[in-house]
mmCIF file of N, CA and C in Angstrom:
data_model
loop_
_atom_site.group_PDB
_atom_site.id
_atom_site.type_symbol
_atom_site.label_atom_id
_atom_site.label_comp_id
_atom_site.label_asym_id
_atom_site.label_seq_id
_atom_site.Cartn_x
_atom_site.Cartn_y
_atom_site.Cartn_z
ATOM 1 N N UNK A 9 -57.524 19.541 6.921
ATOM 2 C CA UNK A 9 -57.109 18.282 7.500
ATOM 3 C C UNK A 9 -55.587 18.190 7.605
ATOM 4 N N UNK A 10 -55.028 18.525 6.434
ATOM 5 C CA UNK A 10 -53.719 18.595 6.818
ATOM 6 C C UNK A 10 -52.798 19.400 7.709
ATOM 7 N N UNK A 11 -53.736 20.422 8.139
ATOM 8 C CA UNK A 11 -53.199 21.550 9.071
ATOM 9 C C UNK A 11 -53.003 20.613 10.370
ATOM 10 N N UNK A 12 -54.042 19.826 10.704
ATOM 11 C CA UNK A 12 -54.385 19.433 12.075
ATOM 12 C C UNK A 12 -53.550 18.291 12.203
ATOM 13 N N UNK A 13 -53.268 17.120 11.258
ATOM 14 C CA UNK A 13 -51.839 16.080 11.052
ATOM 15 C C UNK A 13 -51.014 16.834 11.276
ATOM 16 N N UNK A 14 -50.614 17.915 11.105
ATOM 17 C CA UNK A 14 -49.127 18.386 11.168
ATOM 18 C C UNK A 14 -49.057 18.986 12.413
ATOM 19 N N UNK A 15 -50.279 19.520 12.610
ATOM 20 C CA UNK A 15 -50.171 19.838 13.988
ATOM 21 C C UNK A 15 -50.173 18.905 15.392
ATOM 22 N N UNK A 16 -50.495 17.481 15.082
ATOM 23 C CA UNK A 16 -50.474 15.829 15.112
ATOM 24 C C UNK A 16 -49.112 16.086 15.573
ATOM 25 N N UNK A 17 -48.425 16.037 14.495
ATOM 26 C CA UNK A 17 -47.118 15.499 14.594
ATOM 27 C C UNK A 17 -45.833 16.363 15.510
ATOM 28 N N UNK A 18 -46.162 17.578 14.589
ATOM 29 C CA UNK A 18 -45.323 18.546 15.931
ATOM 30 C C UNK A 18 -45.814 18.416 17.260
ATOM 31 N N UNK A 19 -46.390 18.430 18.002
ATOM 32 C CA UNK A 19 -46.938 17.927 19.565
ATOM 33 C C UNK A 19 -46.669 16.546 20.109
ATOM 34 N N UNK A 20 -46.595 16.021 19.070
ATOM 35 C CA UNK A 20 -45.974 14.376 19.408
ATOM 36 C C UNK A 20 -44.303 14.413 19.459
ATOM 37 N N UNK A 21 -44.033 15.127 18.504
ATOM 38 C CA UNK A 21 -42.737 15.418 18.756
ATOM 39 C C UNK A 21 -41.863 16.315 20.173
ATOM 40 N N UNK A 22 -42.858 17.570 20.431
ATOM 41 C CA UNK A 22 -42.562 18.122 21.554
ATOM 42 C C UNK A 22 -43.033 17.086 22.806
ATOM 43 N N UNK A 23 -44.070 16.200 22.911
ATOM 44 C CA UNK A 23 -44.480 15.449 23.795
ATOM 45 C C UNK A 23 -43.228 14.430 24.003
ATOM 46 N N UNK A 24 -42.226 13.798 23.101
ATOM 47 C CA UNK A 24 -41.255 12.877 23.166
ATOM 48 C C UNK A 24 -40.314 14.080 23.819
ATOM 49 N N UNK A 25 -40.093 14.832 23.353
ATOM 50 C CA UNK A 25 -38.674 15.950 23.845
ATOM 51 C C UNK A 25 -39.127 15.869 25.667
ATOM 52 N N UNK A 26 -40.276 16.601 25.662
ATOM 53 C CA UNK A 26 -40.559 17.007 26.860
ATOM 54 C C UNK A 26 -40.395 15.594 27.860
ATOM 55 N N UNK A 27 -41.056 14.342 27.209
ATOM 56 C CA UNK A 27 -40.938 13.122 27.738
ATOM 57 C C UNK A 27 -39.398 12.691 28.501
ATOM 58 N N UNK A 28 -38.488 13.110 27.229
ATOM 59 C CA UNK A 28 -37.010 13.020 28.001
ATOM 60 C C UNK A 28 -36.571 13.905 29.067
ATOM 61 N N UNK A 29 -37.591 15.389 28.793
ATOM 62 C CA UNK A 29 -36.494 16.107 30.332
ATOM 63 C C UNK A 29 -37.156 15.109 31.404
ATOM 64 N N UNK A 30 -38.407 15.166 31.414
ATOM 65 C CA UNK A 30 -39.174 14.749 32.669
ATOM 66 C C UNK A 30 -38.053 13.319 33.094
ATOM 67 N N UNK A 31 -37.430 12.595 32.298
ATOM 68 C CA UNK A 31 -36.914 11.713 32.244
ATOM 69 C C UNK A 31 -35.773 11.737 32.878
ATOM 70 N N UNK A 32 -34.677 12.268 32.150
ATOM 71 C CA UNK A 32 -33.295 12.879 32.781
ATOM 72 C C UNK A 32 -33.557 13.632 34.229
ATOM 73 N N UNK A 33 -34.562 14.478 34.447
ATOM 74 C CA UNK A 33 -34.418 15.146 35.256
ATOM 75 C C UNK A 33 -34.932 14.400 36.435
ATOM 76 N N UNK A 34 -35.629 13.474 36.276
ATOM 77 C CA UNK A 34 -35.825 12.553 37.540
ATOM 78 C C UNK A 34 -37.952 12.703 37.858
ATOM 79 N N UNK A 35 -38.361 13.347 36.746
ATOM 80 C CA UNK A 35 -39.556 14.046 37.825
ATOM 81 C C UNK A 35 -40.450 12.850 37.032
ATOM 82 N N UNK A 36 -40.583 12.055 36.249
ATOM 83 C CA UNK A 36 -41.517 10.601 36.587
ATOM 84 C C UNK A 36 -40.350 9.333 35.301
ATOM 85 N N UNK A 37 -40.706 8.863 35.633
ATOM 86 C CA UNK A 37 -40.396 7.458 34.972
ATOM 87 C C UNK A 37 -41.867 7.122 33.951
ATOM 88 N N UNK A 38 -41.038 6.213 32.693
ATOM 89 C CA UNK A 38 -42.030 5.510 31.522
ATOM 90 C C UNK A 38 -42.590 4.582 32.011
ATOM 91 N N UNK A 39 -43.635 4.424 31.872
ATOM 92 C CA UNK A 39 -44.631 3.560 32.593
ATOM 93 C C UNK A 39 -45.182 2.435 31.353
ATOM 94 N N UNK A 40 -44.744 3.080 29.841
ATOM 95 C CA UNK A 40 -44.722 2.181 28.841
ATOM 96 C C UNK A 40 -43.933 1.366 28.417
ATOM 97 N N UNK A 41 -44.219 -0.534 28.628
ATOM 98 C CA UNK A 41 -43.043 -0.901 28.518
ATOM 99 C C UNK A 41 -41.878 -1.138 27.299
ATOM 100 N N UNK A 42 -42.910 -0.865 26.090
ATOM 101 C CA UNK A 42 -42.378 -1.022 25.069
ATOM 102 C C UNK A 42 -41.597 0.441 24.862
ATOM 103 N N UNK A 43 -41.990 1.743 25.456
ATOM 104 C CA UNK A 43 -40.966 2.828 25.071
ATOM 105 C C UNK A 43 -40.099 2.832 26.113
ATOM 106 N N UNK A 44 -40.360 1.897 27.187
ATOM 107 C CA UNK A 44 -39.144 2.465 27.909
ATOM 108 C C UNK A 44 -38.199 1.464 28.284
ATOM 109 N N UNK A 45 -38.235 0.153 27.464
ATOM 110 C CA UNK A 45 -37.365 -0.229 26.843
ATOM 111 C C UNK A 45 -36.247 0.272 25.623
ATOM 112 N N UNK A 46 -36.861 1.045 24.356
ATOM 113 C CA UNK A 46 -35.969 1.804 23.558
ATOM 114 C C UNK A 46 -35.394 3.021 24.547
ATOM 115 N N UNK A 47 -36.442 3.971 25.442
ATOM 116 C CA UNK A 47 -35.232 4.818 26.027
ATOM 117 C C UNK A 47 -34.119 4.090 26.594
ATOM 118 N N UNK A 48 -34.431 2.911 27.557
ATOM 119 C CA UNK A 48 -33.388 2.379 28.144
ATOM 120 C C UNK A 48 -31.951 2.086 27.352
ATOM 121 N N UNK A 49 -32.769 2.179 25.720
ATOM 122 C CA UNK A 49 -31.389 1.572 24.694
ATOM 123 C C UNK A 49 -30.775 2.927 24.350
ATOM 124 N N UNK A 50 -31.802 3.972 24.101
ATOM 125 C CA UNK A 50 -30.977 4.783 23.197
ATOM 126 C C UNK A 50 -32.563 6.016 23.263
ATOM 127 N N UNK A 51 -32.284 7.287 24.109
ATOM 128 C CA UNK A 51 -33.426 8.521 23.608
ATOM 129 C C UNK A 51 -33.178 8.546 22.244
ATOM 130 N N UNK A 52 -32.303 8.342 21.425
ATOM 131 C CA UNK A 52 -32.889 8.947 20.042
ATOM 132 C C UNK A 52 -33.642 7.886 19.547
ATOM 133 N N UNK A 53 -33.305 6.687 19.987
ATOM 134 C CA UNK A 53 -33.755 5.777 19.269
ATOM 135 C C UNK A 53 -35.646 5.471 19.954
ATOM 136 N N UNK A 54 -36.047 5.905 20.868
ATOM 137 C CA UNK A 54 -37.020 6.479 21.669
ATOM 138 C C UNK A 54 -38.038 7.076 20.483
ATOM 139 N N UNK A 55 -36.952 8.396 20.265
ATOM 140 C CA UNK A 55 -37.979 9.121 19.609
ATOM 141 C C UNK A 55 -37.857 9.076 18.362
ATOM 142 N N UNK A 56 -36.997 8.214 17.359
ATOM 143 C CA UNK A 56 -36.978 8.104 15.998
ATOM 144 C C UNK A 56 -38.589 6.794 15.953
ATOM 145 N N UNK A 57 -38.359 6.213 17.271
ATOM 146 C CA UNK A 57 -39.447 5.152 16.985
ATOM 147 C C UNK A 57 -41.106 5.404 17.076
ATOM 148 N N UNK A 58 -40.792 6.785 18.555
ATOM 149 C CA UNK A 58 -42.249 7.407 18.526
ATOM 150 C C UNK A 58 -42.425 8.080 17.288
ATOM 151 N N UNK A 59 -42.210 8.947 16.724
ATOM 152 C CA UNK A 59 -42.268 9.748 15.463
ATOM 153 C C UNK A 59 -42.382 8.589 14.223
ATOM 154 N N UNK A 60 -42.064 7.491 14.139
ATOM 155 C CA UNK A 60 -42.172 6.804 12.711
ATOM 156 C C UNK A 60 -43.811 5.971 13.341
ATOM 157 N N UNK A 61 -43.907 5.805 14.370
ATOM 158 C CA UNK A 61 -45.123 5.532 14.781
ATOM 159 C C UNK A 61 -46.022 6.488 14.600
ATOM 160 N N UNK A 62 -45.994 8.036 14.877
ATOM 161 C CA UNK A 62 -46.995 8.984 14.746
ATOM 162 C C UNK A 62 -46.969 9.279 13.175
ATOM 163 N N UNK A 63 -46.557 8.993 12.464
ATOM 164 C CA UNK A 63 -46.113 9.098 10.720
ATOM 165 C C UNK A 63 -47.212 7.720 10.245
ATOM 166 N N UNK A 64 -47.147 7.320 10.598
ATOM 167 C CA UNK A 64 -47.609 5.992 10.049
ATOM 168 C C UNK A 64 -49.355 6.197 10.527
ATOM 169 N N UNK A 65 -49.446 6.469 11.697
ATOM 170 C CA UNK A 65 -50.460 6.633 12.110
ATOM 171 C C UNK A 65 -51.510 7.422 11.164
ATOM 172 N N UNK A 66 -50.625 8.660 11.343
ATOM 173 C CA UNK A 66 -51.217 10.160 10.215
ATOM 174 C C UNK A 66 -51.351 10.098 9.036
ATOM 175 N N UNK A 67 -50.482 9.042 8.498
ATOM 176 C CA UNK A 67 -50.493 8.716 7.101
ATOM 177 C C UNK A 67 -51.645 8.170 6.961
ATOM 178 N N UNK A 68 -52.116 6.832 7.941
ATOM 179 C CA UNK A 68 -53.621 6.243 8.025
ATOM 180 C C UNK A 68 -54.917 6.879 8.047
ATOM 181 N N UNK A 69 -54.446 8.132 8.788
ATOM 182 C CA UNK A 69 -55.609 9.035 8.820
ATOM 183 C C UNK A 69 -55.832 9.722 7.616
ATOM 184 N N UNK A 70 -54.958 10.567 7.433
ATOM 185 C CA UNK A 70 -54.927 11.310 5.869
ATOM 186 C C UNK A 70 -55.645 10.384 4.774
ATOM 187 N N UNK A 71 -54.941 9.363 4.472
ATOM 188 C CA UNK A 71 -55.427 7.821 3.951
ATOM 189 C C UNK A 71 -56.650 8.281 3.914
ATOM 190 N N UNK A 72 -57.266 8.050 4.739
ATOM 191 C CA UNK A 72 -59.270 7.928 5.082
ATOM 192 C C UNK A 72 -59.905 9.350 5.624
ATOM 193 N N UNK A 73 -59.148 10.347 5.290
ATOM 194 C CA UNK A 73 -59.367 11.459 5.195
ATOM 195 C C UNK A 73 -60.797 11.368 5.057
ATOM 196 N N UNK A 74 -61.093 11.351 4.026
ATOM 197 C CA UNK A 74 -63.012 11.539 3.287
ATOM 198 C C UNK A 74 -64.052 10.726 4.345
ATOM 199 N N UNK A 75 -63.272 9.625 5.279
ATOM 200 C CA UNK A 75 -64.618 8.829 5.709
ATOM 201 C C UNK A 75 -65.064 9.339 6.930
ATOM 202 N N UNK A 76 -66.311 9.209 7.328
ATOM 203 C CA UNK A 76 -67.306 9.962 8.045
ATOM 204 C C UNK A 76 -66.708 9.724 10.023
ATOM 205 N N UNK A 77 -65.946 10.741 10.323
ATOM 206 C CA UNK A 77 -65.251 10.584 11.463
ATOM 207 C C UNK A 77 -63.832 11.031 11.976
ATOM 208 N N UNK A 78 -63.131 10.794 10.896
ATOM 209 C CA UNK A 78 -61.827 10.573 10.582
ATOM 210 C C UNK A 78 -61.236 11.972 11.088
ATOM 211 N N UNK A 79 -62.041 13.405 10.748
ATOM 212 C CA UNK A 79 -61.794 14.493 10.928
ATOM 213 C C UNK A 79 -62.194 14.940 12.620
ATOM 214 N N UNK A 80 -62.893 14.277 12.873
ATOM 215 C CA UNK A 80 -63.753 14.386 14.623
ATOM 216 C C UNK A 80 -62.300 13.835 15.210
ATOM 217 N N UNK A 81 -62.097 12.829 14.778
ATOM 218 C CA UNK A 81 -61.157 11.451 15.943
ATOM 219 C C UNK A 81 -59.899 12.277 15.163
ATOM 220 N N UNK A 82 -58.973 13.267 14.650
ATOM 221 C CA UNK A 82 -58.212 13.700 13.799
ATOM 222 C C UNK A 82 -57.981 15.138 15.068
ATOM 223 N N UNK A 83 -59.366 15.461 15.278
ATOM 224 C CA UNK A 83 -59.108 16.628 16.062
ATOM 225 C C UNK A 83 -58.933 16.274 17.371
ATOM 226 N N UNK A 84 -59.309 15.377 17.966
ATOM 227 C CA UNK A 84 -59.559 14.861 19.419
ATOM 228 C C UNK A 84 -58.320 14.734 19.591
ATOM 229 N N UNK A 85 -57.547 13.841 18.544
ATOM 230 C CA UNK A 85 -56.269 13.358 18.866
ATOM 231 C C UNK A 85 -55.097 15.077 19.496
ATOM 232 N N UNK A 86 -55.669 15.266 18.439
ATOM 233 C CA UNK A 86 -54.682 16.730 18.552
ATOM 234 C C UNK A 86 -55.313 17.516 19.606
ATOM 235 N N UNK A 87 -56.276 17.609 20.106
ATOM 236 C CA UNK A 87 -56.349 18.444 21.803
ATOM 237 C C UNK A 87 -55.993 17.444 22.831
ATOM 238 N N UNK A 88 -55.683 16.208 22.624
ATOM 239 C CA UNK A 88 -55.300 15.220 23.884
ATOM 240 C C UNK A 88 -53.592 15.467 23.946
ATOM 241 N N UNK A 89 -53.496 15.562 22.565
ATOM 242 C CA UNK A 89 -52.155 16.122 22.568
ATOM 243 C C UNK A 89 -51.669 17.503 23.307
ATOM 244 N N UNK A 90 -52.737 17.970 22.510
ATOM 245 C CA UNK A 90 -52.343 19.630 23.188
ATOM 246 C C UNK A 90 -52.559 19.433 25.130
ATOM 247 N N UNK A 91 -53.394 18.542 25.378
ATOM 248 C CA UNK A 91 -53.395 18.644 27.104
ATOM 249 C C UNK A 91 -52.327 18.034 27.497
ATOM 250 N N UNK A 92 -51.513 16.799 26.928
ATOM 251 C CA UNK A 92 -50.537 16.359 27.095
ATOM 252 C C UNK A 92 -49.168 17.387 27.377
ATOM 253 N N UNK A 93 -49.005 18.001 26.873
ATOM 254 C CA UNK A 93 -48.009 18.870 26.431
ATOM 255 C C UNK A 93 -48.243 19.817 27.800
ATOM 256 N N UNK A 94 -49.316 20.513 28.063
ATOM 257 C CA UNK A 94 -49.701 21.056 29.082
ATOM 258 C C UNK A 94 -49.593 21.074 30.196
ATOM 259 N N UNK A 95 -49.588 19.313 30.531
ATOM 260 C CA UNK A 95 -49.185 18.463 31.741
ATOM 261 C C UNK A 95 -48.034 18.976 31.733
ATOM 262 N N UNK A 96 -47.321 18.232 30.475
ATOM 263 C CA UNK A 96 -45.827 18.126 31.297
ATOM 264 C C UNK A 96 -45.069 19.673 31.399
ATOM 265 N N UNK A 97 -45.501 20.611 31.116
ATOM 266 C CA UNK A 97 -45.033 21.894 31.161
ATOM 267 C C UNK A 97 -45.647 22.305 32.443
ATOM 268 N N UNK A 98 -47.166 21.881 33.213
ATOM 269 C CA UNK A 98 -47.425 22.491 34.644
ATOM 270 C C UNK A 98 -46.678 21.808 35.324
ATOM 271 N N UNK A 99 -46.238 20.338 34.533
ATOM 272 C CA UNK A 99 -46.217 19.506 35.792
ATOM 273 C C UNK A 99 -44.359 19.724 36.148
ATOM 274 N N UNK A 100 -43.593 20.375 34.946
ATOM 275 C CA UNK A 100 -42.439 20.890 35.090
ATOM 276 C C UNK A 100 -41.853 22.057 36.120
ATOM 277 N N UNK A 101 -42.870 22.662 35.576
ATOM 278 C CA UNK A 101 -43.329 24.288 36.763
ATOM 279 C C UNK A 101 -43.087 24.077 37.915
ATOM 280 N N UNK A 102 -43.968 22.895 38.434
ATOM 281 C CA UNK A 102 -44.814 23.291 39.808
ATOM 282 C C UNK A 102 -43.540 22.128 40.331
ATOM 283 N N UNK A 103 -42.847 21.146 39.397
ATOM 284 C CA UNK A 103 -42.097 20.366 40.394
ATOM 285 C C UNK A 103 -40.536 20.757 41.056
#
């Protein structure tokens, strides 16, 4: 379980990085208004806020580690992640 949180968290982290080139570089705009208000203030402050959000999250999960699910919805998270990441690397490629 803890392999797959950490693996949680690094992908959330590359998902915020990657979030800013797509950003700087012009190829989509945040469509979230609450993050793209903090980018508007400050990218670090962007991603100090996504990351204390994905911390908190994982911590919840870990938390309830033992209850019947937690490990299903633990892994899901982390291949939505992993397709996430995917996107924005084809979608970097091809633009």
């Amino acid at each position: 379980m803890k392999h797959i949180l950490s693996i949680i968290i690094i992908l959330c982290l590359l998902d915020a990085i990657l979030t800013m080139i797509w950003l700087t570089t012009g190829i989509a705009v945040e469509s979230n208004p609450f993050m793209k208000l903090l980018i508007n203030k400050s990218h670090l402050l962007f991603i100090v806020i996504k990351m204390v959000l994905t911390y908190v999250s994982i911590h919840i999960l870990y938390k309830y580690k033992d209850r019947k699910g937690v490990l299903t919805a633990s892994k899901m998270l982390a291949i939505l992640y992993l397709i996430i990441i995917i996107y924005h690397i084809l979608g970097y490629v091809l633009s």
